[in-house]
Amino acid sequence: MAQPDSKKIFFENLSGAGKAIAVLTSGGDAQGMNAAVRAVVRMGLYVGAKVYFIHEGYQGMVDGGENIKEATWESVSSMLQVGGTVIGSARCKEFRSHEGRLKAAHNLVRHGITNLCVIGGDGSLTGANLFREEWSGLLSELVEQGLIEADAIQKYSALHIVGMVGSIDNDFCGTDMTIGTDSALHRIIEVVDAIMTTAQSHQRTFVLEVMGRHCGYLALVSALACGADWVLIPEMPPEDGWEEKMCQKLSANRAGMKRLNIIIVAEGAIDRNNKPITTDFIKDLVVKQLGFDTRVTILGHVQRGGTPSAFDRILASRMGVEAVLALLETTANTPACVVSLCGNQSVRLPLMECVEMTQEVQKAMDQKRFEEAVKLRGRSFENNLKTYKLLAHRKPESELPTSNFNVAVLNVGAPAAGMNAAVRSAVRVGISEGHKMFAVNDGFEGLYKGQIKEIKWADVGGWTGQGGSLLGTKRTLPAKHAEKIADQIRQHNINALLVIGGFEAFLSLLELLTARGKYEEFCVPMVMVPATVSNNVPGSDLSIGADTALNAITTTCDRIKQSASGTKRRVFIIETMGGYCGYLASVGGLAAGADAAYIYEEQFDIRDLQANVEHLTEKMKTSIQRGLVLRNENSNENYTTDFIYQLYSEEGRGVFDCRKNVLGHMQQGGAPSPFDRNFGTKISAKAMQWISKKLVETFRQGRVFANSEDTCCLLGMRRRALVFQPVVQLKEESDFVHRIPREQWWLKLRPLMKILAKYKTSYDVSDSGQLEHVVHNRPKESDASVAM
């Protein structure tokens, strides 16, 4: 029932005048809920609607009184970086009864509220839908009881519901990610990384329990992100006899000089007979069978706490704005919808279809239809499980296919967090496919110098959590050294190349493709996986490393803003990396709550700068204490960071003072985020499988010969799918002078930042979510890896 494509509508045409919108958070809390509340409030006020907070969830709706308060622009300031939910959340038995919903309806009518934005889990959203269905009957009862006037039935005839899923478990069908999941993964990975150091010191085995009573997403993805030895999840219980297999695996890893073992268990883990598998059972098993020093760590509510990640802030902000748009466009016949994420797109799905699909998963598990339960979770979950099995469980040598192909892996360009996870994945998938894998140190410079050596399964153990590039990476391009590189490829009999890097890697493949006419050695399958903090590679919406950089920027901005707490009014001017690409400044600005972000792609002049200063001065006089302005390093050669700092300092004199920070290379450093670990792992595994396929296709008369355009590709994330694209076809999409794609999807997010910073702007809603059915059988290429 997808709606027809809407024409290009601009934001000015949408009006919320006369409408009242209420926002509540219900059920368990999740990091990012405050970002969603902030977005709903500010977008609602922006369109002219009245917006209300409902404190303490449905309990507050039933109790009414001070629990329902009108929200102002200032009332959601300084909450973007706060975990939990500042408007409170509570379980409410009373709302489950008819009498409780009658009280709630009365309280809403008192305030003229007929638009409800609910942030919670499937139980909260199901309750909202029931409330909506009963609405007209509830109003009739209130009239009969004399609590409201008869004309209220006509005036408040329909209750409109839009849901956003806030749940760290990511257990709601229809969306790739729920609000809070990415932040929970951050907490888990921080703990795992810390545990790994102490475990290595003492040669210990650690058994970690993570949340997920009915869903193993957190356990599965964290196991993938840290390279755990074993993972136990409710959707796919281990086969009978798993205890012996697990102990054999742990013993083999320890014998292979691995000093630690990590076992991750979802709290709802079960065996094939639906019997719980506890951490204590696993600990006792390992101690009894292997005698290993074993410790148990139960993470508990640590996973719900802390500051929301950049991903969750952006996701929640986008969902909040989309929810208000959905409420503005809804009619009496529109079913209650939930705002979801598919790939990097917002979509609207019928609420009850998603709830029913979510309930189907549990039914399948209860009936021991585990394969079906995994499929019902969605393609992203299914691919995570397949990738984990592929990388974690090495087959015996006798069971491996023998392809007799040699594949080389190298990093090109600047280092990016997640490169090592991508190399590990490529090496292990390559070995599983029967290839001999070779690591090249220092990119193409190392390749022409002969810095090539075979790399084995165990050599890449523990690489997922390492930042930078363990292989070494250089910006050297291959054209000048083509003859020497061809010689090395011939000497080592390299049959395929996997290049992991940024814009230099893209240029390198174009040069090698051109050189095929002169050197037959380059007539081999070649594929590039994008990895750069700048996120400026043509053909891919996302690059490995960009998420880690965004989190570094967001965390630093939080600390910088906090440093001004309690002092006089202050504005911070912050310079980000990215070359000519404004991704980090724009999306980082959205995540950090910036007032402005200056980028090359959106040209600005002195009049724009002056308008921004005046806008910020007005805000400073009335409400806010701190301002944040981001500038991409190459946004303008004349309006430098120093110039903008001096301009703001002079024009804000007497109202605020200024400070400036250049973030520099700290944006490239640090341990990779869970997103980058998993994105790198899955996209690299897919690239290796493509290489295997192309090697078979191009093997003729005892040799590999690949000279067609489709044997030299870039694997990129495009909207909802991972797509292989011949690099020669991406030339038209590239601005080679400024090293950026000609079109960039994230530019559509810039108006959101301006709206949330109280600027009047045009917002093109033609790309906003259209109502779709819940679809799990997406096209084969559709991996939604953007959502891990």
PDB file of C-alpha atoms in Angstrom, residues 83-319:
ATOM      1  CA  GLY A  83      21.184   9.659  28.306  1.00  0.00           C
ATOM      2  CA  GLY A  84      17.884   8.170  29.438  1.00  0.00           C
ATOM      3  CA  THR A  85      14.767  10.313  29.098  1.00  0.00           C
ATOM      4  CA  VAL A  86      14.414  13.635  30.927  1.00  0.00           C
ATOM      5  CA  ILE A  87      10.597  13.570  30.698  1.00  0.00           C
ATOM      6  CA  GLY A  88      10.518  10.260  32.526  1.00  0.00           C
ATOM      7  CA  SER A  89       9.179   6.828  31.682  1.00  0.00           C
ATOM      8  CA  ALA A  90       7.064   4.411  33.677  1.00  0.00           C
ATOM      9  CA  ARG A  91       5.185   1.137  33.330  1.00  0.00           C
ATOM     10  CA  CYS A  92       1.472   1.763  33.729  1.00  0.00           C
ATOM     11  CA  LYS A  93      -0.963  -1.031  34.621  1.00  0.00           C
ATOM     12  CA  GLU A  94      -3.846   1.458  34.806  1.00  0.00           C
ATOM     13  CA  PHE A  95      -3.543   2.375  31.108  1.00  0.00           C
ATOM     14  CA  ARG A  96      -4.120  -1.277  30.241  1.00  0.00           C
ATOM     15  CA  SER A  97      -7.626  -0.978  31.643  1.00  0.00           C
ATOM     16  CA  HIS A  98     -10.554   0.742  29.922  1.00  0.00           C
ATOM     17  CA  GLU A  99     -10.994   3.091  32.885  1.00  0.00           C
ATOM     18  CA  GLY A 100      -7.353   4.167  32.680  1.00  0.00           C
ATOM     19  CA  ARG A 101      -7.630   4.959  28.965  1.00  0.00           C
ATOM     20  CA  LEU A 102     -10.828   6.916  29.645  1.00  0.00           C
ATOM     21  CA  LYS A 103      -8.943   9.120  32.135  1.00  0.00           C
ATOM     22  CA  ALA A 104      -6.110   9.542  29.629  1.00  0.00           C
ATOM     23  CA  ALA A 105      -8.539  10.600  26.884  1.00  0.00           C
ATOM     24  CA  HIS A 106     -10.120  13.146  29.228  1.00  0.00           C
ATOM     25  CA  ASN A 107      -6.720  14.651  30.048  1.00  0.00           C
ATOM     26  CA  LEU A 108      -5.762  14.922  26.372  1.00  0.00           C
ATOM     27  CA  VAL A 109      -9.061  16.581  25.409  1.00  0.00           C
ATOM     28  CA  ARG A 110      -8.592  19.145  28.192  1.00  0.00           C
ATOM     29  CA  HIS A 111      -5.448  20.286  26.402  1.00  0.00           C
ATOM     30  CA  GLY A 112      -6.854  19.902  22.894  1.00  0.00           C
ATOM     31  CA  ILE A 113      -4.322  17.180  22.059  1.00  0.00           C
ATOM     32  CA  THR A 114      -5.212  14.880  19.165  1.00  0.00           C
ATOM     33  CA  ASN A 115      -1.702  14.099  17.882  1.00  0.00           C
ATOM     34  CA  LEU A 116       0.446  11.727  19.852  1.00  0.00           C
ATOM     35  CA  CYS A 117       4.098  10.856  19.328  1.00  0.00           C
ATOM     36  CA  VAL A 118       5.026   7.742  21.316  1.00  0.00           C
ATOM     37  CA  ILE A 119       8.656   6.707  21.831  1.00  0.00           C
ATOM     38  CA  GLY A 120       8.896   3.202  23.267  1.00  0.00           C
ATOM     39  CA  GLY A 121       8.881  -0.523  22.571  1.00  0.00           C
ATOM     40  CA  ASP A 122       6.284  -2.732  20.897  1.00  0.00           C
ATOM     41  CA  GLY A 123       4.135  -2.908  24.049  1.00  0.00           C
ATOM     42  CA  SER A 124       3.962   0.889  24.306  1.00  0.00           C
ATOM     43  CA  LEU A 125       3.133   1.243  20.627  1.00  0.00           C
ATOM     44  CA  THR A 126       0.466  -1.487  20.751  1.00  0.00           C
ATOM     45  CA  GLY A 127      -1.165   0.337  23.669  1.00  0.00           C
ATOM     46  CA  ALA A 128      -1.119   3.571  21.657  1.00  0.00           C
ATOM     47  CA  ASN A 129      -2.841   1.885  18.718  1.00  0.00           C
ATOM     48  CA  LEU A 130      -5.556   0.417  20.965  1.00  0.00           C
ATOM     49  CA  PHE A 131      -6.082   3.879  22.457  1.00  0.00           C
ATOM     50  CA  ARG A 132      -6.460   5.298  18.941  1.00  0.00           C
ATOM     51  CA  GLU A 133      -8.998   2.647  17.925  1.00  0.00           C
ATOM     52  CA  GLU A 134     -11.103   3.257  21.050  1.00  0.00           C
ATOM     53  CA  TRP A 135     -10.862   7.060  20.843  1.00  0.00           C
ATOM     54  CA  SER A 136     -14.325   7.899  19.460  1.00  0.00           C
ATOM     55  CA  GLY A 137     -15.979   5.515  21.941  1.00  0.00           C
ATOM     56  CA  LEU A 138     -14.033   7.044  24.818  1.00  0.00           C
ATOM     57  CA  LEU A 139     -15.166  10.546  23.824  1.00  0.00           C
ATOM     58  CA  SER A 140     -18.795   9.379  23.712  1.00  0.00           C
ATOM     59  CA  GLU A 141     -18.462   7.995  27.245  1.00  0.00           C
ATOM     60  CA  LEU A 142     -16.937  11.254  28.465  1.00  0.00           C
ATOM     61  CA  VAL A 143     -19.897  13.173  26.975  1.00  0.00           C
ATOM     62  CA  GLU A 144     -22.363  10.774  28.656  1.00  0.00           C
ATOM     63  CA  GLN A 145     -20.614  11.311  31.985  1.00  0.00           C
ATOM     64  CA  GLY A 146     -20.794  15.066  31.490  1.00  0.00           C
ATOM     65  CA  LEU A 147     -17.037  15.457  31.600  1.00  0.00           C
ATOM     66  CA  ILE A 148     -16.765  17.098  28.174  1.00  0.00           C
ATOM     67  CA  GLU A 149     -19.118  19.056  25.922  1.00  0.00           C
ATOM     68  CA  ALA A 150     -20.968  17.242  23.116  1.00  0.00           C
ATOM     69  CA  ASP A 151     -19.271  19.288  20.402  1.00  0.00           C
ATOM     70  CA  ALA A 152     -15.900  17.881  21.518  1.00  0.00           C
ATOM     71  CA  ILE A 153     -16.709  14.653  19.665  1.00  0.00           C
ATOM     72  CA  GLN A 154     -16.704  16.539  16.390  1.00  0.00           C
ATOM     73  CA  LYS A 155     -13.843  18.856  17.323  1.00  0.00           C
ATOM     74  CA  TYR A 156     -11.513  16.076  18.487  1.00  0.00           C
ATOM     75  CA  SER A 157     -12.939  13.340  16.263  1.00  0.00           C
ATOM     76  CA  ALA A 158      -9.726  11.378  15.595  1.00  0.00           C
ATOM     77  CA  LEU A 159      -6.555  10.620  17.519  1.00  0.00           C
ATOM     78  CA  HIS A 160      -3.460  10.416  15.323  1.00  0.00           C
ATOM     79  CA  ILE A 161      -0.553   8.227  16.424  1.00  0.00           C
ATOM     80  CA  VAL A 162       3.037   8.081  15.200  1.00  0.00           C
ATOM     81  CA  GLY A 163       5.550   5.797  16.884  1.00  0.00           C
ATOM     82  CA  MET A 164       9.318   5.732  17.193  1.00  0.00           C
ATOM     83  CA  VAL A 165      10.966   2.652  18.618  1.00  0.00           C
ATOM     84  CA  GLY A 166      13.233   3.316  21.577  1.00  0.00           C
ATOM     85  CA  SER A 167      14.782   0.032  22.651  1.00  0.00           C
ATOM     86  CA  ILE A 168      18.395  -1.004  23.131  1.00  0.00           C
ATOM     87  CA  ASP A 169      17.558  -4.602  22.162  1.00  0.00           C
ATOM     88  CA  ASN A 170      16.780  -3.749  18.508  1.00  0.00           C
ATOM     89  CA  ASP A 171      13.959  -6.273  18.741  1.00  0.00           C
ATOM     90  CA  PHE A 172      11.334  -4.463  16.633  1.00  0.00           C
ATOM     91  CA  CYS A 173      10.669  -5.744  13.136  1.00  0.00           C
ATOM     92  CA  GLY A 174      10.513  -3.257  10.296  1.00  0.00           C
ATOM     93  CA  THR A 175      13.470  -1.071  11.234  1.00  0.00           C
ATOM     94  CA  ASP A 176      17.184  -1.743  10.819  1.00  0.00           C
ATOM     95  CA  MET A 177      17.976   0.068  14.053  1.00  0.00           C
ATOM     96  CA  THR A 178      16.002   1.224  17.062  1.00  0.00           C
ATOM     97  CA  ILE A 179      16.915   4.287  19.117  1.00  0.00           C
ATOM     98  CA  GLY A 180      19.473   3.317  21.758  1.00  0.00           C
ATOM     99  CA  THR A 181      20.903   0.172  20.137  1.00  0.00           C
ATOM    100  CA  ASP A 182      24.095   1.774  18.838  1.00  0.00           C
ATOM    101  CA  SER A 183      24.798   3.441  22.197  1.00  0.00           C
ATOM    102  CA  ALA A 184      24.271   0.131  24.002  1.00  0.00           C
ATOM    103  CA  LEU A 185      26.779  -1.475  21.629  1.00  0.00           C
ATOM    104  CA  HIS A 186      29.242   1.297  22.517  1.00  0.00           C
ATOM    105  CA  ARG A 187      28.893   0.445  26.225  1.00  0.00           C
ATOM    106  CA  ILE A 188      29.342  -3.282  25.541  1.00  0.00           C
ATOM    107  CA  ILE A 189      32.397  -2.823  23.316  1.00  0.00           C
ATOM    108  CA  GLU A 190      34.022  -0.421  25.821  1.00  0.00           C
ATOM    109  CA  VAL A 191      33.688  -3.138  28.469  1.00  0.00           C
ATOM    110  CA  VAL A 192      34.903  -5.915  26.146  1.00  0.00           C
ATOM    111  CA  ASP A 193      37.949  -3.885  25.078  1.00  0.00           C
ATOM    112  CA  ALA A 194      38.789  -3.224  28.722  1.00  0.00           C
ATOM    113  CA  ILE A 195      38.298  -6.886  29.674  1.00  0.00           C
ATOM    114  CA  MET A 196      40.529  -8.048  26.820  1.00  0.00           C
ATOM    115  CA  THR A 197      43.600  -6.370  28.309  1.00  0.00           C
ATOM    116  CA  THR A 198      43.210  -7.975  31.730  1.00  0.00           C
ATOM    117  CA  ALA A 199      42.242 -11.334  30.199  1.00  0.00           C
ATOM    118  CA  GLN A 200      45.422 -11.361  28.090  1.00  0.00           C
ATOM    119  CA  SER A 201      47.528 -10.560  31.127  1.00  0.00           C
ATOM    120  CA  HIS A 202      46.286 -13.605  32.999  1.00  0.00           C
ATOM    121  CA  GLN A 203      45.334 -15.962  30.153  1.00  0.00           C
ATOM    122  CA  ARG A 204      41.710 -15.916  31.212  1.00  0.00           C
ATOM    123  CA  THR A 205      38.371 -16.848  29.744  1.00  0.00           C
ATOM    124  CA  PHE A 206      35.592 -14.294  30.170  1.00  0.00           C
ATOM    125  CA  VAL A 207      31.890 -15.044  29.923  1.00  0.00           C
ATOM    126  CA  LEU A 208      29.885 -11.860  29.294  1.00  0.00           C
ATOM    127  CA  GLU A 209      26.131 -11.574  29.635  1.00  0.00           C
ATOM    128  CA  VAL A 210      24.501  -8.779  27.622  1.00  0.00           C
ATOM    129  CA  MET A 211      20.871  -7.675  27.509  1.00  0.00           C
ATOM    130  CA  GLY A 212      18.369  -9.269  25.158  1.00  0.00           C
ATOM    131  CA  ARG A 213      15.689 -11.428  26.800  1.00  0.00           C
ATOM    132  CA  HIS A 214      14.008 -12.196  23.493  1.00  0.00           C
ATOM    133  CA  CYS A 215      16.470 -10.823  20.947  1.00  0.00           C
ATOM    134  CA  GLY A 216      20.126 -11.714  20.421  1.00  0.00           C
ATOM    135  CA  TYR A 217      21.049  -8.637  18.362  1.00  0.00           C
ATOM    136  CA  LEU A 218      23.332  -7.034  20.971  1.00  0.00           C
ATOM    137  CA  ALA A 219      25.092 -10.330  21.680  1.00  0.00           C
ATOM    138  CA  LEU A 220      25.532 -11.188  17.998  1.00  0.00           C
ATOM    139  CA  VAL A 221      26.789  -7.790  16.855  1.00  0.00           C
ATOM    140  CA  SER A 222      29.108  -7.310  19.829  1.00  0.00           C
ATOM    141  CA  ALA A 223      30.537 -10.804  19.181  1.00  0.00           C
ATOM    142  CA  LEU A 224      31.131  -9.800  15.567  1.00  0.00           C
ATOM    143  CA  ALA A 225      32.689  -6.495  16.692  1.00  0.00           C
ATOM    144  CA  CYS A 226      35.172  -8.029  19.119  1.00  0.00           C
ATOM    145  CA  GLY A 227      35.843 -11.370  17.419  1.00  0.00           C
ATOM    146  CA  ALA A 228      34.389 -13.419  20.292  1.00  0.00           C
ATOM    147  CA  ASP A 229      35.139 -17.152  20.355  1.00  0.00           C
ATOM    148  CA  TRP A 230      31.510 -18.146  20.926  1.00  0.00           C
ATOM    149  CA  VAL A 231      28.115 -16.446  21.047  1.00  0.00           C
ATOM    150  CA  LEU A 232      24.771 -17.734  22.320  1.00  0.00           C
ATOM    151  CA  ILE A 233      21.503 -16.097  21.217  1.00  0.00           C
ATOM    152  CA  PRO A 234      17.822 -17.057  21.624  1.00  0.00           C
ATOM    153  CA  GLU A 235      16.967 -16.990  17.879  1.00  0.00           C
ATOM    154  CA  MET A 236      19.515 -19.676  16.965  1.00  0.00           C
ATOM    155  CA  PRO A 237      20.260 -22.046  19.859  1.00  0.00           C
ATOM    156  CA  PRO A 238      23.352 -24.222  19.440  1.00  0.00           C
ATOM    157  CA  GLU A 239      23.043 -27.757  18.118  1.00  0.00           C
ATOM    158  CA  ASP A 240      22.953 -30.616  20.603  1.00  0.00           C
ATOM    159  CA  GLY A 241      26.455 -31.420  21.814  1.00  0.00           C
ATOM    160  CA  TRP A 242      27.489 -27.760  21.593  1.00  0.00           C
ATOM    161  CA  GLU A 243      29.231 -27.944  24.959  1.00  0.00           C
ATOM    162  CA  GLU A 244      31.954 -30.242  23.621  1.00  0.00           C
ATOM    163  CA  LYS A 245      32.366 -28.248  20.401  1.00  0.00           C
ATOM    164  CA  MET A 246      32.725 -24.979  22.313  1.00  0.00           C
ATOM    165  CA  CYS A 247      35.363 -26.434  24.611  1.00  0.00           C
ATOM    166  CA  GLN A 248      37.272 -27.826  21.608  1.00  0.00           C
ATOM    167  CA  LYS A 249      37.184 -24.380  20.010  1.00  0.00           C
ATOM    168  CA  LEU A 250      38.433 -22.645  23.164  1.00  0.00           C
ATOM    169  CA  SER A 251      41.176 -25.231  23.597  1.00  0.00           C
ATOM    170  CA  ALA A 252      42.304 -24.901  19.956  1.00  0.00           C
ATOM    171  CA  ASN A 253      42.431 -21.121  20.220  1.00  0.00           C
ATOM    172  CA  ARG A 254      44.488 -21.279  23.407  1.00  0.00           C
ATOM    173  CA  ALA A 255      46.832 -23.792  21.785  1.00  0.00           C
ATOM    174  CA  GLY A 256      47.238 -21.341  18.889  1.00  0.00           C
ATOM    175  CA  MET A 257      48.866 -18.884  21.296  1.00  0.00           C
ATOM    176  CA  LYS A 258      45.687 -16.893  21.902  1.00  0.00           C
ATOM    177  CA  ARG A 259      45.919 -15.710  25.502  1.00  0.00           C
ATOM    178  CA  LEU A 260      42.245 -15.057  26.095  1.00  0.00           C
ATOM    179  CA  ASN A 261      38.814 -16.388  25.259  1.00  0.00           C
ATOM    180  CA  ILE A 262      35.611 -14.348  25.078  1.00  0.00           C
ATOM    181  CA  ILE A 263      32.161 -15.941  25.220  1.00  0.00           C
ATOM    182  CA  ILE A 264      29.158 -13.626  24.819  1.00  0.00           C
ATOM    183  CA  VAL A 265      25.727 -14.719  26.046  1.00  0.00           C
ATOM    184  CA  ALA A 266      22.390 -12.980  25.500  1.00  0.00           C
ATOM    185  CA  GLU A 267      20.375 -12.982  28.748  1.00  0.00           C
ATOM    186  CA  GLY A 268      17.627 -14.882  26.909  1.00  0.00           C
ATOM    187  CA  ALA A 269      19.953 -17.554  25.471  1.00  0.00           C
ATOM    188  CA  ILE A 270      18.379 -21.018  25.253  1.00  0.00           C
ATOM    189  CA  ASP A 271      19.215 -24.487  24.014  1.00  0.00           C
ATOM    190  CA  ARG A 272      17.221 -26.481  21.422  1.00  0.00           C
ATOM    191  CA  ASN A 273      14.749 -27.545  24.126  1.00  0.00           C
ATOM    192  CA  ASN A 274      14.058 -23.926  25.154  1.00  0.00           C
ATOM    193  CA  LYS A 275      16.039 -24.431  28.355  1.00  0.00           C
ATOM    194  CA  PRO A 276      17.971 -21.322  29.512  1.00  0.00           C
ATOM    195  CA  ILE A 277      21.754 -21.294  29.107  1.00  0.00           C
ATOM    196  CA  THR A 278      23.236 -19.285  31.981  1.00  0.00           C
ATOM    197  CA  THR A 279      26.660 -17.690  32.375  1.00  0.00           C
ATOM    198  CA  ASP A 280      27.302 -19.744  35.510  1.00  0.00           C
ATOM    199  CA  PHE A 281      26.587 -22.961  33.591  1.00  0.00           C
ATOM    200  CA  ILE A 282      29.125 -21.953  30.932  1.00  0.00           C
ATOM    201  CA  LYS A 283      31.728 -20.958  33.515  1.00  0.00           C
ATOM    202  CA  ASP A 284      31.377 -24.277  35.377  1.00  0.00           C
ATOM    203  CA  LEU A 285      31.564 -26.149  32.071  1.00  0.00           C
ATOM    204  CA  VAL A 286      34.797 -24.438  30.976  1.00  0.00           C
ATOM    205  CA  VAL A 287      36.439 -24.873  34.391  1.00  0.00           C
ATOM    206  CA  LYS A 288      35.441 -28.541  34.608  1.00  0.00           C
ATOM    207  CA  GLN A 289      36.319 -29.526  31.022  1.00  0.00           C
ATOM    208  CA  LEU A 290      39.395 -27.336  30.390  1.00  0.00           C
ATOM    209  CA  GLY A 291      40.568 -26.044  33.762  1.00  0.00           C
ATOM    210  CA  PHE A 292      40.808 -22.489  32.371  1.00  0.00           C
ATOM    211  CA  ASP A 293      40.758 -19.534  34.742  1.00  0.00           C
ATOM    212  CA  THR A 294      37.241 -18.243  33.994  1.00  0.00           C
ATOM    213  CA  ARG A 295      35.373 -15.115  35.065  1.00  0.00           C
ATOM    214  CA  VAL A 296      31.766 -14.001  34.584  1.00  0.00           C
ATOM    215  CA  THR A 297      30.757 -10.397  33.877  1.00  0.00           C
ATOM    216  CA  ILE A 298      27.093  -9.382  33.723  1.00  0.00           C
ATOM    217  CA  LEU A 299      26.831  -5.956  32.110  1.00  0.00           C
ATOM    218  CA  GLY A 300      23.262  -5.236  33.216  1.00  0.00           C
ATOM    219  CA  HIS A 301      21.968  -1.664  33.148  1.00  0.00           C
ATOM    220  CA  VAL A 302      25.359  -0.249  32.197  1.00  0.00           C
ATOM    221  CA  GLN A 303      24.158  -0.910  28.638  1.00  0.00           C
ATOM    222  CA  ARG A 304      21.235   1.489  29.064  1.00  0.00           C
ATOM    223  CA  GLY A 305      23.344   4.272  30.518  1.00  0.00           C
ATOM    224  CA  GLY A 306      25.766   6.915  29.366  1.00  0.00           C
ATOM    225  CA  THR A 307      25.799   9.472  26.614  1.00  0.00           C
ATOM    226  CA  PRO A 308      24.070   8.587  23.342  1.00  0.00           C
ATOM    227  CA  SER A 309      26.353   7.898  20.384  1.00  0.00           C
ATOM    228  CA  ALA A 310      26.476  10.160  17.333  1.00  0.00           C
ATOM    229  CA  PHE A 311      24.475   7.560  15.365  1.00  0.00           C
ATOM    230  CA  ASP A 312      21.647   7.506  17.925  1.00  0.00           C
ATOM    231  CA  ARG A 313      21.452  11.299  18.101  1.00  0.00           C
ATOM    232  CA  ILE A 314      21.224  11.594  14.316  1.00  0.00           C
ATOM    233  CA  LEU A 315      18.782   8.675  14.036  1.00  0.00           C
ATOM    234  CA  ALA A 316      16.540  10.065  16.780  1.00  0.00           C
ATOM    235  CA  SER A 317      16.652  13.601  15.349  1.00  0.00           C
ATOM    236  CA  ARG A 318      15.712  12.374  11.873  1.00  0.00           C
ATOM    237  CA  MET A 319      12.940  10.166  13.266  1.00  0.00           C
TER     238      MET A 319
END
